PDB file of C-alpha atoms in Angstrom:
ATOM      1  CA  MET A 915      55.859  92.627 116.533  1.00 80.00           C
ATOM      2  CA  LEU A 916      57.283  89.471 115.279  1.00 84.00           C
ATOM      3  CA  ILE A 917      57.353  90.662 111.570  1.00 83.00           C
ATOM      4  CA  GLU A 918      59.602  93.654 112.807  1.00 79.00           C
ATOM      5  CA  HIS A 919      62.339  91.392 114.381  1.00 81.00           C
ATOM      6  CA  LEU A 920      62.658  89.260 111.091  1.00 84.00           C
ATOM      7  CA  PRO A 921      66.032  89.103 109.343  1.00 79.00           C
ATOM      8  CA  PRO A 922      66.117  91.706 106.251  1.00 75.00           C
ATOM      9  CA  GLU A 923      66.857  88.985 103.853  1.00 76.00           C
ATOM     10  CA  SER A 924      63.708  86.868 104.961  1.00 85.00           C
ATOM     11  CA  HIS A 925      61.218  86.025 102.447  1.00 89.00           C
ATOM     12  CA  THR A 926      58.640  88.242 104.229  1.00 89.00           C
ATOM     13  CA  MET A 927      60.744  91.223 104.398  1.00 83.00           C
ATOM     14  CA  THR A 928      61.649  90.866 100.691  1.00 84.00           C
ATOM     15  CA  ALA A 929      57.885  90.728  99.825  1.00 87.00           C
ATOM     16  CA  LEU A 930      57.368  93.666 101.705  1.00 85.00           C
ATOM     17  CA  ARG A 931      59.954  95.711 100.164  1.00 80.00           C
ATOM     18  CA  ASN A 932      59.092  94.396  96.890  1.00 84.00           C
ATOM     19  CA  ASN A 933      55.282  96.025  97.324  1.00 88.00           C
ATOM     20  CA  LEU A 934      56.621  99.178  98.127  1.00 85.00           C
ATOM     21  CA  SER A 935      56.470 102.097  95.586  1.00 87.00           C
ATOM     22  CA  GLN A 936      59.292 103.741  94.071  1.00 87.00           C
ATOM     23  CA  ALA A 937      58.355 107.051  96.207  1.00 87.00           C
ATOM     24  CA  GLU A 938      58.080 104.858  99.436  1.00 85.00           C
ATOM     25  CA  LEU A 939      61.557 103.469  98.678  1.00 79.00           C
ATOM     26  CA  ASP A 940      63.399 106.911  98.033  1.00 81.00           C
ATOM     27  CA  ALA A 941      61.971 107.890 101.046  1.00 82.00           C
ATOM     28  CA  GLN A 942      63.063 105.084 103.162  1.00 76.00           C
ATOM     29  CA  ALA A 943      66.702 105.548 101.244  1.00 74.00           C
ATOM     30  CA  ASP A 944      66.848 109.386 102.203  1.00 78.00           C
ATOM     31  CA  LYS A 945      66.094 108.526 106.048  1.00 79.00           C
ATOM     32  CA  GLY A 946      67.970 105.299 106.295  1.00 70.00           C
ATOM     33  CA  GLU A 947      70.474 104.850 108.810  1.00 68.00           C
ATOM     34  CA  PRO A 948      72.258 101.624 108.080  1.00 62.00           C
ATOM     35  CA  GLU A 949      74.748 101.941 110.959  1.00 60.00           C
ATOM     36  CA  LYS A 950      71.560 101.532 113.378  1.00 64.00           C
ATOM     37  CA  GLY A 951      70.434  98.309 111.972  1.00 67.00           C
ATOM     38  CA  ARG A 952      70.954  94.807 113.152  1.00 70.00           C
ATOM     39  CA  TRP A 953      74.044  92.655 111.825  1.00 74.00           C
ATOM     40  CA  SER A 954      74.201  89.395 111.606  1.00 77.00           C
ATOM     41  CA  GLN A 955      77.402  87.273 112.391  1.00 83.00           C
ATOM     42  CA  LEU A 956      78.187  87.047 108.548  1.00 86.00           C
ATOM     43  CA  GLU A 957      77.775  90.836 108.060  1.00 83.00           C
ATOM     44  CA  GLN A 958      80.243  91.553 110.963  1.00 86.00           C
ATOM     45  CA  LEU A 959      82.958  88.761 109.607  1.00 91.00           C
ATOM     46  CA  MET A 960      82.479  90.544 106.221  1.00 92.00           C
ATOM     47  CA  ALA A 961      83.053  94.149 107.788  1.00 91.00           C
ATOM     48  CA  ALA A 962      85.920  92.579 109.541  1.00 93.00           C
ATOM     49  CA  ASN A 963      87.582  91.474 106.271  1.00 96.00           C
ATOM     50  CA  ILE A 964      86.957  94.872 104.252  1.00 95.00           C
ATOM     51  CA  ASP A 965      88.936  96.441 107.291  1.00 95.00           C
ATOM     52  CA  ALA A 966      91.519  93.962 107.057  1.00 96.00           C
ATOM     53  CA  ILE A 967      91.524  94.508 103.035  1.00 96.00           C
ATOM     54  CA  ARG A 968      91.667  98.433 103.395  1.00 95.00           C
ATOM     55  CA  ARG A 969      94.507  98.103 106.088  1.00 95.00           C
ATOM     56  CA  LEU A 970      96.692  95.679 103.558  1.00 95.00           C
ATOM     57  CA  GLU A 971      96.143  98.286 100.814  1.00 95.00           C
ATOM     58  CA  TYR A 972      97.214 101.273 103.026  1.00 93.00           C
ATOM     59  CA  VAL A 973     100.360  99.184 103.753  1.00 93.00           C
ATOM     60  CA  LEU A 974     101.170  98.637 100.075  1.00 93.00           C
ATOM     61  CA  ILE A 975     100.818 101.700  99.657  1.00 92.00           C
ATOM     62  CA  CYS A 976     102.952 103.114 102.161  1.00 90.00           C
ATOM     63  CA  ILE A 977     105.466 100.678 101.453  1.00 90.00           C
ATOM     64  CA  ASN A 978     105.804 101.904  97.653  1.00 89.00           C
ATOM     65  CA  THR A 979     105.556 105.675  98.354  1.00 88.00           C
ATOM     66  CA  GLU A 980     109.076 107.131  99.210  1.00 86.00           C
ATOM     67  CA  LYS A 981     108.031 110.341 100.839  1.00 84.00           C
ATOM     68  CA  LYS A 982     106.091 110.337 103.977  1.00 79.00           C
ATOM     69  CA  SER A 983     104.196 113.472 102.795  1.00 80.00           C
ATOM     70  CA  GLN A 984     102.397 111.818 100.112  1.00 84.00           C
ATOM     71  CA  ARG A 985     101.128 108.654 102.043  1.00 85.00           C
ATOM     72  CA  PRO A 986      97.393 108.762 102.530  1.00 89.00           C
ATOM     73  CA  ASP A 987      95.922 108.777 105.860  1.00 89.00           C
ATOM     74  CA  PRO A 988      95.238 105.365 107.464  1.00 91.00           C
ATOM     75  CA  PRO A 989      91.757 104.048 106.262  1.00 92.00           C
ATOM     76  CA  GLU A 990      88.705 104.551 108.845  1.00 90.00           C
ATOM     77  CA  PRO A 991      86.847 101.018 109.947  1.00 89.00           C
ATOM     78  CA  MET A 992      83.789 100.258 108.536  1.00 86.00           C
ATOM     79  CA  ARG A 993      81.098 101.558 110.840  1.00 79.00           C
ATOM     80  CA  ARG A 994      79.361  99.018 112.809  1.00 76.00           C
ATOM     81  CA  PRO A 995      75.549  99.188 114.018  1.00 69.00           C
ATOM     82  CA  GLY A 996      75.558 101.170 117.281  1.00 58.00           C
ATOM     83  CA  ALA A 997      79.177 102.340 116.923  1.00 60.00           C
ATOM     84  CA  GLY A 998      79.794 105.995 116.441  1.00 56.00           C
ATOM     85  CA  PRO A 999      83.005 107.295 114.526  1.00 60.00           C
ATOM     86  CA  ARG A1000      86.273 106.516 115.956  1.00 61.00           C
ATOM     87  CA  LYS A1001      87.995 109.390 117.853  1.00 65.00           C
ATOM     88  CA  LYS A1002      91.221 110.870 116.849  1.00 65.00           C
ATOM     89  CA  THR A1003      94.299 109.540 118.767  1.00 66.00           C
ATOM     90  CA  ALA A1004      96.912 111.988 119.876  1.00 67.00           C
ATOM     91  CA  THR A1005     100.153 111.890 118.174  1.00 72.00           C
ATOM     92  CA  LEU A1006     103.455 111.593 120.064  1.00 73.00           C
ATOM     93  CA  THR A1007     105.556 114.575 119.844  1.00 81.00           C
ATOM     94  CA  THR A1008     109.360 114.369 120.220  1.00 83.00           C
ATOM     95  CA  THR A1009     109.196 116.184 123.551  1.00 84.00           C
ATOM     96  CA  SER A1010     106.493 113.755 124.781  1.00 81.00           C
ATOM     97  CA  ALA A1011     108.726 110.607 123.499  1.00 81.00           C
ATOM     98  CA  ASN A1012     111.741 112.029 125.289  1.00 83.00           C
ATOM     99  CA  ARG A1013     109.823 112.439 128.303  1.00 82.00           C
ATOM    100  CA  LEU A1014     108.372 109.056 128.259  1.00 80.00           C
ATOM    101  CA  PHE A1015     111.792 107.593 127.582  1.00 82.00           C
ATOM    102  CA  GLU A1016     113.083 109.317 130.530  1.00 83.00           C
ATOM    103  CA  LEU A1017     110.209 107.890 132.568  1.00 83.00           C
ATOM    104  CA  LEU A1018     110.582 104.540 131.569  1.00 84.00           C
ATOM    105  CA  GLN A1019     114.571 104.703 132.129  1.00 83.00           C
ATOM    106  CA  GLY A1020     113.562 105.717 135.777  1.00 78.00           C
ATOM    107  CA  GLY A1021     113.881 109.410 135.531  1.00 67.00           C
ATOM    108  CA  ALA A1022     110.418 109.610 137.524  1.00 57.00           C
ATOM    109  CA  ALA A1023     112.481 108.728 140.903  1.00 52.00           C
TER     110      ALA A1023
END
């Protein structure tokens, strides 16, 4: 029980991995689900850095692209353990925007 909860970078877990045959390593790689693994605070901070760099790159591309149709989709955040993929958010249509503007200006009364 104690060995199962050691961090992956511990000497014991490293020794166990080093003793696996190539077939065992391949089998583990095929069925691996890293998003279900435990992450340390350092790994969480690294994922936050990767997300920030991806957003900065996206903004840089958007600023230097003249046509909106040529802009890439916004980057997906890096998957975190225990978190599923993000749901797509609804876009605001012109009709919805006008209705929202009316409501904000007191049009609901």
